Amino acid sequence: MNTVLLSQGFRLLLIGVLQVVIFDRLRLGPLGPYYPDIVVYPLVLLWLPFRTPRPLQYLLAFGLGLGLDITQLTPGLHAGAALTMMGFRPLVLRFLEPRAGYEALHSPTLRRFTIAWYAPYLLVLMLLYFLVYYSLEVFTPLYLGAILGKTMLSWSISALFLFLVTMIYNPLD
Amino acid sequence: MVPRSRAFSGWINFLLFVLLEGLSLYLIVAFNDSQHRIYRHSVGFFSEMVNSRIETFKGYFALEEENAALMEENARLRTALIQLGAMKENDASGPVLSSRSGGRLKLVGARIINQTISRRNNFLTLDKGRQTGIRENQGVIGDRGIVGITRSVGPDFTVVMSIFHSQTKISARIRDKGYFGSLRWNQSGDVRYMTLEDIPRHVPIRVGDWVESSGYSTLFPGGMSLGRVAEVRLPPGSGTYELKVKLFQDMTKIGHAWVVTTFKRPGTDSLTMQRDSL
């Protein structure tokens, strides 16, 4: 039990620092309305074990998102996006549920599953994340085109880094 | 163990989710500049919409008041218009009115609450009476012509003898020609037309000539447009025309009228006194 907490906490710290120190400063492409935001920290949330209590998942998502928000001076944006993503995690898990079901002690990681399971899990929830994030950033349905454009751009480029971090870190649970 | 993976299982979880979402939304609006402005704008837009709805709704209740105010204003404007016309007329034809001051005129606006047009002698009822200064034998005009003459005045109501009354006779003239006659209703039942009589046969009259009030009466100011000549008839053996006049005022859909409560042309009083003493 303690090892789980320790490893999760360590993961949280490491990826959080990675996000703030490296990925937030990584500028790909010209500055302007359309530069990709590279977001990898939701991996911490997505890798949470299946048995993690729902309220804890929500609080973690909110807190982690808010932590990033504070460094970016965008209170509420990442928090709302991460929370929404975690709210829909059970739904996506149900769609991807293997015939044998999930092991409560396991986590939805690449090592526990195949890439054919892991990729849609990661991509669908991250798409939702970016969609919510940019909706909250633009904050008006008038610029739906901008919301969708930014979402697709950041989503596709972040996906590369999400898989990269997954492959490097590659935790079992 | 196979946990049921349901989104938002348990309402406590759902409540927490909604609460946190609300908190993040609050944070976004409270601490992010552009989102805050968009929020303010949207809220402003929404409240504006609600307010305008409420105003519209309240407007229906204020309509009565509004109407009264508008009618009053209309009466004032109409007075000014007629006075202006009278002043111009004085300039043009000096002898008709000896003074250039135009005379005094005051109108009282009223709603027509009852009207008959299908009888031989027709009457109207106005919703204003003695309290507003209306007296017997005063002229009543509509927005496009003459309506009638007040007959009996109560404290709050006035009965008006319509122009469609066998005894009503309005002094009228042909505009720009000056020949005058009397306009009466020939009781044919057609309220679109009246007949202008007593214009001598030597006067060249054409269909389409304008007919206006002559001003030779103490009831109506002169120069008010009444209608156009629609048909020129010269009965055999008669020295005067019988002109069919199409009225501008459609009496079948008139809603408001103005009573000429004070109308004094300069010198009228003394002239009337002279006439009365004769």
Coordinates of C-alpha atoms in Angstrom, one line a residue:
Chain A
M1 CA 0.0 0.0 0.0
N2 CA 2.7 2.4 1.0
T3 CA 4.8 1.5 -2.0
V4 CA 1.8 2.3 -4.2
L5 CA 1.4 5.7 -2.6
L6 CA 5.1 6.4 -2.8
S7 CA 5.4 5.4 -6.5
Q8 CA 2.3 7.4 -7.4
G9 CA 3.6 10.4 -5.5
F10 CA 7.0 10.2 -7.0
R11 CA 5.4 9.9 -10.5
L12 CA 3.3 12.9 -9.7
L13 CA 6.2 15.0 -8.7
L14 CA 8.5 13.9 -11.6
I15 CA 6.0 14.4 -14.3
G16 CA 4.7 17.6 -12.8
V17 CA 8.2 19.0 -12.7
L18 CA 8.8 17.8 -16.3
Q19 CA 5.6 19.5 -17.4
V20 CA 6.4 22.8 -15.7
V21 CA 10.2 22.9 -16.4
I22 CA 10.4 21.4 -19.9
F23 CA 7.1 21.1 -21.7
D24 CA 5.7 24.4 -20.7
R25 CA 8.8 26.1 -22.0
L26 CA 9.0 24.1 -25.2
R27 CA 7.9 26.4 -28.0
L28 CA 7.2 24.6 -31.2
G29 CA 6.4 26.7 -34.2
P30 CA 5.8 30.4 -34.4
L31 CA 4.2 32.2 -31.5
G32 CA 0.7 33.4 -32.1
P33 CA -2.8 32.1 -31.6
Y34 CA -1.8 28.7 -33.1
Y35 CA 1.1 27.3 -31.2
P36 CA 0.8 23.9 -29.7
D37 CA 0.5 23.5 -25.9
I38 CA 2.3 20.4 -24.9
V39 CA 0.6 18.7 -22.0
V40 CA 1.8 15.5 -20.5
Y41 CA 1.0 15.7 -16.8
P42 CA -2.5 14.1 -17.3
L43 CA -0.6 10.8 -17.6
V44 CA -0.3 10.8 -13.8
L45 CA -4.1 10.8 -13.6
L46 CA -4.6 8.4 -16.4
W47 CA -2.3 5.9 -14.8
L48 CA -4.1 5.9 -11.5
P49 CA -5.1 2.4 -10.4
F50 CA -8.6 1.2 -11.2
R51 CA -9.5 1.0 -7.6
T52 CA -8.7 4.6 -6.8
P53 CA -11.7 6.1 -5.1
R54 CA -13.7 8.4 -7.4
P55 CA -13.6 11.4 -5.1
L56 CA -9.8 11.0 -4.8
Q57 CA -9.5 10.9 -8.6
Y58 CA -11.5 14.1 -8.8
L59 CA -9.6 15.9 -6.1
L60 CA -6.3 14.8 -7.6
A61 CA -7.3 16.0 -11.1
F62 CA -8.5 19.3 -9.8
G63 CA -5.5 19.9 -7.5
L64 CA -3.0 18.9 -10.1
G65 CA -4.6 21.0 -12.8
L66 CA -4.8 23.9 -10.5
G67 CA -1.2 23.5 -9.6
L68 CA -0.3 23.8 -13.3
D69 CA -2.7 26.7 -13.6
I70 CA -0.9 28.6 -10.9
T71 CA 2.4 28.3 -12.7
Q72 CA 0.7 29.4 -16.0
L73 CA -1.5 32.1 -14.3
T74 CA -4.6 30.5 -15.8
P75 CA -6.6 29.6 -12.7
G76 CA -9.2 27.0 -13.4
L77 CA -8.4 26.1 -17.0
H78 CA -6.3 23.0 -16.5
A79 CA -8.2 22.1 -13.3
G80 CA -11.5 22.1 -15.2
A81 CA -10.1 20.2 -18.1
A82 CA -8.4 17.5 -16.0
L83 CA -11.5 17.1 -13.9
T84 CA -13.7 16.7 -16.9
M85 CA -11.3 14.2 -18.3
M86 CA -11.3 12.1 -15.1
G87 CA -15.1 12.3 -14.9
F88 CA -15.2 10.6 -18.3
R89 CA -12.5 8.1 -17.6
P90 CA -14.9 5.4 -16.3
L91 CA -17.0 5.8 -19.4
V92 CA -14.0 5.3 -21.7
L93 CA -12.8 2.4 -19.5
R94 CA -16.2 0.7 -19.9
F95 CA -16.0 0.9 -23.6
L96 CA -12.5 -0.5 -23.7
E97 CA -13.2 -3.1 -21.1
P98 CA -11.7 -6.5 -22.0
R99 CA -13.8 -9.6 -21.9
A100 CA -12.1 -10.6 -18.6
G101 CA -12.7 -7.3 -17.0
Y102 CA -10.2 -5.2 -15.1
E103 CA -8.1 -6.2 -12.2
A104 CA -8.9 -3.7 -9.4
L105 CA -5.3 -3.6 -8.3
H106 CA -3.9 -2.9 -11.8
S107 CA -3.6 0.4 -13.6
P108 CA -4.4 1.3 -17.2
T109 CA -0.8 1.4 -18.3
L110 CA 0.9 0.2 -21.5
R111 CA 2.7 -2.6 -19.6
R112 CA -0.6 -4.0 -18.4
F113 CA -2.3 -3.8 -21.7
T114 CA -1.4 -3.7 -25.4
I115 CA -0.8 -0.6 -27.5
A116 CA -4.1 -1.3 -29.2
W117 CA -5.9 -0.8 -25.9
Y118 CA -3.6 1.9 -24.5
A119 CA -3.6 4.2 -27.5
P120 CA -7.4 4.8 -27.8
Y121 CA -7.6 5.1 -24.0
L122 CA -5.0 7.8 -24.0
L123 CA -6.0 9.6 -27.2
V124 CA -9.7 9.8 -26.5
L125 CA -9.3 11.1 -23.0
M126 CA -6.6 13.6 -24.1
L127 CA -8.8 14.8 -26.9
L128 CA -11.5 15.5 -24.4
Y129 CA -8.9 17.2 -22.2
F130 CA -7.8 19.6 -24.9
L131 CA -11.4 20.2 -26.1
V132 CA -12.4 21.2 -22.7
Y133 CA -9.2 23.2 -22.1
Y134 CA -9.5 25.3 -25.2
S135 CA -13.3 25.7 -24.8
L136 CA -12.6 27.2 -21.4
E137 CA -9.7 29.3 -22.7
V138 CA -11.7 30.8 -25.6
F139 CA -14.8 30.8 -23.5
T140 CA -17.3 31.6 -26.2
P141 CA -18.9 29.2 -28.7
L142 CA -18.5 32.0 -31.3
Y143 CA -15.0 30.9 -32.0
L144 CA -15.7 27.2 -32.4
G145 CA -13.3 27.0 -35.3
A146 CA -10.4 28.4 -33.1
I147 CA -11.3 25.9 -30.3
L148 CA -11.3 22.9 -32.7
G149 CA -8.1 24.1 -34.5
K150 CA -6.2 24.6 -31.3
T151 CA -7.5 21.3 -29.9
M152 CA -6.4 19.3 -33.0
L153 CA -3.0 21.0 -33.1
S154 CA -2.1 20.6 -29.5
W155 CA -3.7 17.2 -29.3
S156 CA -1.7 15.7 -32.2
I157 CA 1.7 17.2 -31.1
S158 CA 1.1 16.4 -27.4
A159 CA 0.3 12.8 -28.4
L160 CA 3.9 12.3 -29.6
F161 CA 5.2 13.4 -26.2
L162 CA 2.6 11.5 -24.3
F163 CA 3.7 8.3 -26.0
L164 CA 7.4 9.3 -25.6
V165 CA 7.0 9.7 -21.8
T166 CA 4.9 6.5 -21.7
M167 CA 7.7 4.6 -23.4
I168 CA 10.4 6.1 -21.2
Y169 CA 8.7 5.9 -17.9
N170 CA 6.6 2.9 -18.7
P171 CA 5.3 2.0 -15.2
L172 CA 3.6 -1.3 -14.5
D173 CA 0.9 0.1 -12.2
Chain B
M1 CA -12.8 -8.5 -8.7
V2 CA -14.5 -6.7 -11.6
P3 CA -15.5 -3.2 -10.7
R4 CA -18.5 -1.8 -12.6
S5 CA -17.0 1.1 -14.6
R6 CA -19.8 3.6 -14.7
A7 CA -19.3 7.3 -15.2
F8 CA -20.2 9.2 -12.1
S9 CA -21.3 6.2 -10.1
G10 CA -22.9 7.4 -6.9
W11 CA -24.4 10.8 -6.5
I12 CA -21.9 11.9 -3.9
N13 CA -19.2 11.4 -6.5
F14 CA -21.2 13.2 -9.0
L15 CA -21.9 16.0 -6.6
L16 CA -18.1 16.4 -5.9
F17 CA -17.5 16.4 -9.6
V18 CA -20.0 19.1 -10.3
L19 CA -18.8 21.1 -7.3
L20 CA -15.2 21.0 -8.5
E21 CA -16.2 21.9 -12.0
G22 CA -18.1 24.8 -10.7
L23 CA -15.1 25.8 -8.6
S24 CA -12.9 25.7 -11.7
L25 CA -15.4 27.7 -13.7
Y26 CA -15.5 30.2 -10.9
L27 CA -11.7 30.4 -10.8
I28 CA -11.7 30.9 -14.6
V29 CA -14.2 33.7 -14.5
A30 CA -12.8 35.4 -11.4
F31 CA -9.1 35.3 -12.2
N32 CA -8.8 35.3 -16.0
D33 CA -9.1 38.6 -17.7
S34 CA -10.5 37.7 -21.1
Q35 CA -12.8 35.0 -19.8
H36 CA -14.0 37.4 -17.1
R37 CA -14.8 40.0 -19.8
I38 CA -16.6 37.4 -21.9
Y39 CA -18.6 36.3 -18.9
R40 CA -19.5 39.9 -18.0
H41 CA -20.5 40.5 -21.6
S42 CA -22.6 37.4 -21.7
V43 CA -24.2 38.1 -18.4
G44 CA -24.9 41.7 -19.5
F45 CA -26.3 40.5 -22.7
F46 CA -28.6 38.0 -20.9
S47 CA -29.8 40.5 -18.3
E48 CA -30.3 43.0 -21.1
M49 CA -32.6 40.5 -22.8
V50 CA -34.5 39.8 -19.7
N51 CA -34.8 43.4 -18.9
S52 CA -36.1 44.3 -22.3
R53 CA -38.7 41.6 -22.0
I54 CA -39.8 42.9 -18.7
E55 CA -39.9 46.4 -20.1
T56 CA -42.0 45.3 -23.0
F57 CA -44.4 43.6 -20.6
K58 CA -44.6 46.7 -18.4
G59 CA -45.1 48.7 -21.6
Y60 CA -48.5 47.0 -22.1
F61 CA -49.7 48.3 -18.8
A62 CA -48.4 51.8 -19.5
L63 CA -50.1 51.9 -22.9
E64 CA -53.2 53.7 -21.6
E65 CA -51.1 56.4 -20.0
E66 CA -48.8 56.6 -23.0
N67 CA -51.8 57.0 -25.3
A68 CA -53.2 59.8 -23.3
A69 CA -49.9 61.6 -23.3
L70 CA -49.5 61.2 -27.0
M71 CA -53.0 62.5 -27.6
E72 CA -52.3 65.6 -25.6
E73 CA -49.2 66.2 -27.5
N74 CA -51.0 65.6 -30.7
A75 CA -53.5 68.2 -29.8
R76 CA -50.8 70.7 -29.1
L77 CA -49.0 70.0 -32.3
R78 CA -52.2 70.1 -34.3
T79 CA -53.0 73.5 -32.7
A80 CA -49.6 74.8 -33.8
L81 CA -50.1 73.4 -37.3
I82 CA -53.4 75.1 -37.7
Q83 CA -52.2 78.3 -36.3
L84 CA -49.2 78.2 -38.7
G85 CA -51.6 77.6 -41.6
A86 CA -53.8 80.5 -40.5
M87 CA -50.8 82.8 -40.3
K88 CA -49.8 81.9 -43.8
E89 CA -53.4 82.4 -45.0
N90 CA -53.4 85.8 -43.4
D91 CA -50.3 86.7 -45.4
A92 CA -51.9 85.5 -48.6
S93 CA -55.3 87.0 -48.3
G94 CA -55.3 90.0 -46.1
P95 CA -58.9 90.9 -46.3
V96 CA -60.2 87.5 -45.0
L97 CA -58.5 88.0 -41.6
S98 CA -57.7 91.5 -40.8
S99 CA -55.1 90.7 -38.2
R100 CA -51.9 88.8 -38.7
S101 CA -51.9 87.4 -35.3
G102 CA -53.8 84.3 -36.4
G103 CA -56.1 84.0 -33.5
R104 CA -56.3 81.7 -30.5
L105 CA -56.9 78.0 -30.8
K106 CA -57.0 75.2 -28.3
L107 CA -57.7 71.5 -29.0
V108 CA -58.7 68.8 -26.6
G109 CA -57.9 65.3 -27.8
A110 CA -60.5 62.6 -27.1
R111 CA -61.2 59.0 -27.9
I112 CA -64.3 58.2 -29.9
I113 CA -66.0 55.5 -27.9
N114 CA -69.2 55.2 -29.9
Q115 CA -70.2 56.1 -33.4
T116 CA -73.0 55.4 -35.8
I117 CA -72.6 55.9 -39.5
S118 CA -75.5 53.9 -40.9
R119 CA -78.4 56.1 -39.9
R120 CA -79.9 59.2 -41.4
N121 CA -78.7 61.3 -38.4
N122 CA -75.5 60.0 -37.0
F123 CA -73.8 60.8 -33.7
L124 CA -70.5 60.1 -32.0
T125 CA -69.6 59.9 -28.4
L126 CA -66.3 61.2 -27.0
D127 CA -64.7 60.1 -23.7
K128 CA -64.1 63.7 -22.6
G129 CA -66.6 66.1 -21.2
R130 CA -67.2 69.4 -19.6
Q131 CA -64.3 69.0 -17.2
T132 CA -61.8 69.4 -20.0
G133 CA -63.4 72.5 -21.3
I134 CA -65.7 71.1 -24.0
R135 CA -68.9 73.0 -24.5
E136 CA -71.9 72.7 -26.8
N137 CA -71.5 73.8 -30.4
Q138 CA -67.9 73.4 -30.7
G139 CA -66.2 71.9 -33.7
V140 CA -64.7 68.4 -33.7
I141 CA -61.9 67.6 -36.1
G142 CA -60.2 64.3 -37.0
D143 CA -56.7 63.9 -38.3
R144 CA -57.8 64.3 -41.9
G145 CA -60.8 66.5 -41.7
I146 CA -63.9 67.6 -39.9
V147 CA -65.8 65.1 -37.7
G148 CA -68.8 67.0 -36.4
I149 CA -70.1 69.5 -33.9
T150 CA -70.6 68.9 -30.2
R151 CA -74.3 68.7 -29.2
S152 CA -74.7 67.7 -25.6
V153 CA -71.8 67.7 -23.1
G154 CA -71.8 65.8 -19.9
P155 CA -69.2 65.9 -17.2
D156 CA -67.2 63.1 -18.8
F157 CA -68.7 62.5 -22.1
T158 CA -69.7 64.5 -25.2
V159 CA -72.2 63.6 -27.8
V160 CA -71.2 64.9 -31.2
M161 CA -73.4 65.5 -34.2
S162 CA -71.6 63.8 -37.0
I163 CA -71.0 65.4 -40.3
F164 CA -73.2 62.5 -41.4
H165 CA -76.3 64.2 -40.0
S166 CA -79.1 65.7 -42.0
Q167 CA -78.7 69.0 -40.2
T168 CA -74.9 69.4 -40.4
K169 CA -73.7 72.0 -42.8
I170 CA -70.1 72.8 -43.1
S171 CA -68.8 76.0 -44.7
A172 CA -66.2 74.9 -47.3
R173 CA -64.5 76.3 -50.3
I174 CA -62.4 75.3 -53.3
R175 CA -58.8 75.8 -52.5
D176 CA -56.9 78.5 -54.4
K177 CA -60.2 79.6 -56.0
G178 CA -61.8 81.0 -52.9
Y179 CA -65.4 80.2 -53.9
F180 CA -67.2 78.8 -51.0
G181 CA -70.4 76.8 -50.4
S182 CA -71.8 74.4 -47.9
L183 CA -70.8 70.9 -47.5
R184 CA -73.6 68.5 -46.5
W185 CA -74.3 64.8 -46.5
N186 CA -76.8 63.7 -49.0
Q187 CA -77.9 60.9 -46.7
S188 CA -77.2 58.4 -49.4
G189 CA -75.6 56.1 -46.9
D190 CA -72.2 56.4 -48.5
V191 CA -69.9 57.8 -45.9
R192 CA -67.1 58.3 -48.3
Y193 CA -68.7 61.2 -50.1
M194 CA -70.4 64.6 -49.2
T195 CA -71.9 67.1 -51.4
L196 CA -70.7 70.7 -51.8
E197 CA -73.5 73.0 -52.8
D198 CA -74.0 76.7 -53.6
I199 CA -70.9 77.1 -55.8
P200 CA -72.0 79.3 -58.7
R201 CA -72.0 77.8 -62.2
H202 CA -69.6 80.3 -63.7
V203 CA -66.8 79.0 -61.6
P204 CA -64.5 76.6 -63.4
I205 CA -64.5 73.5 -61.3
R206 CA -62.5 70.4 -62.2
V207 CA -62.5 66.9 -60.8
G208 CA -59.7 66.7 -58.3
D209 CA -60.0 70.2 -57.0
W210 CA -59.2 70.4 -53.3
V211 CA -62.0 71.3 -50.9
E212 CA -61.0 72.9 -47.6
S213 CA -62.8 74.5 -44.6
S214 CA -63.6 78.1 -45.4
G215 CA -63.0 79.6 -42.0
Y216 CA -66.2 81.5 -42.2
S217 CA -67.4 79.9 -39.1
T218 CA -66.5 80.2 -35.4
L219 CA -66.4 76.4 -35.1
F220 CA -63.5 75.4 -37.4
P221 CA -60.3 77.0 -38.4
G222 CA -60.0 77.7 -42.1
G223 CA -57.7 75.9 -44.5
M224 CA -58.2 72.4 -43.2
S225 CA -58.2 69.9 -46.1
L226 CA -61.4 68.0 -46.3
G227 CA -61.4 66.2 -49.6
R228 CA -61.3 66.3 -53.4
V229 CA -64.0 67.0 -56.0
A230 CA -64.9 63.6 -57.4
E231 CA -67.7 64.5 -59.7
V232 CA -69.0 67.8 -61.1
R233 CA -72.8 67.9 -61.6
L234 CA -74.8 70.9 -62.8
P235 CA -78.5 70.1 -62.3
P236 CA -80.6 71.4 -65.2
G237 CA -82.1 74.8 -64.5
S238 CA -79.9 75.4 -61.5
G239 CA -77.4 78.2 -61.0
T240 CA -75.2 76.3 -58.7
Y241 CA -73.1 73.2 -58.9
E242 CA -73.7 70.0 -57.0
L243 CA -70.1 68.7 -56.3
K244 CA -69.6 65.2 -55.1
V245 CA -66.6 65.4 -52.7
K246 CA -64.5 62.4 -51.7
L247 CA -63.5 62.9 -48.1
F248 CA -60.0 62.4 -46.9
Q249 CA -61.2 61.4 -43.5
D250 CA -62.4 57.8 -43.4
M251 CA -65.1 58.0 -40.7
T252 CA -65.4 54.2 -40.6
K253 CA -62.1 53.8 -39.0
I254 CA -61.5 56.9 -37.0
G255 CA -60.4 56.4 -33.4
H256 CA -59.5 59.8 -32.1
A257 CA -60.9 63.3 -32.5
W258 CA -60.0 66.8 -31.3
V259 CA -62.5 69.3 -30.0
V260 CA -61.8 72.9 -30.9
T261 CA -62.5 74.3 -27.5
T262 CA -61.2 77.8 -28.0
F263 CA -61.1 79.3 -31.4
K264 CA -61.3 83.0 -31.7
R265 CA -60.3 84.8 -34.8
P266 CA -59.3 88.4 -34.1
G267 CA -62.4 90.6 -34.4
T268 CA -64.8 87.6 -34.5
D269 CA -66.3 88.6 -31.2
S270 CA -67.2 92.1 -32.2
L271 CA -68.4 90.9 -35.6
T272 CA -70.6 88.3 -34.0
M273 CA -71.9 90.9 -31.6
Q274 CA -72.7 93.2 -34.5
R275 CA -74.5 90.4 -36.3
D276 CA -76.4 89.4 -33.2
S277 CA -77.4 93.0 -32.6
L278 CA -78.6 93.4 -36.2

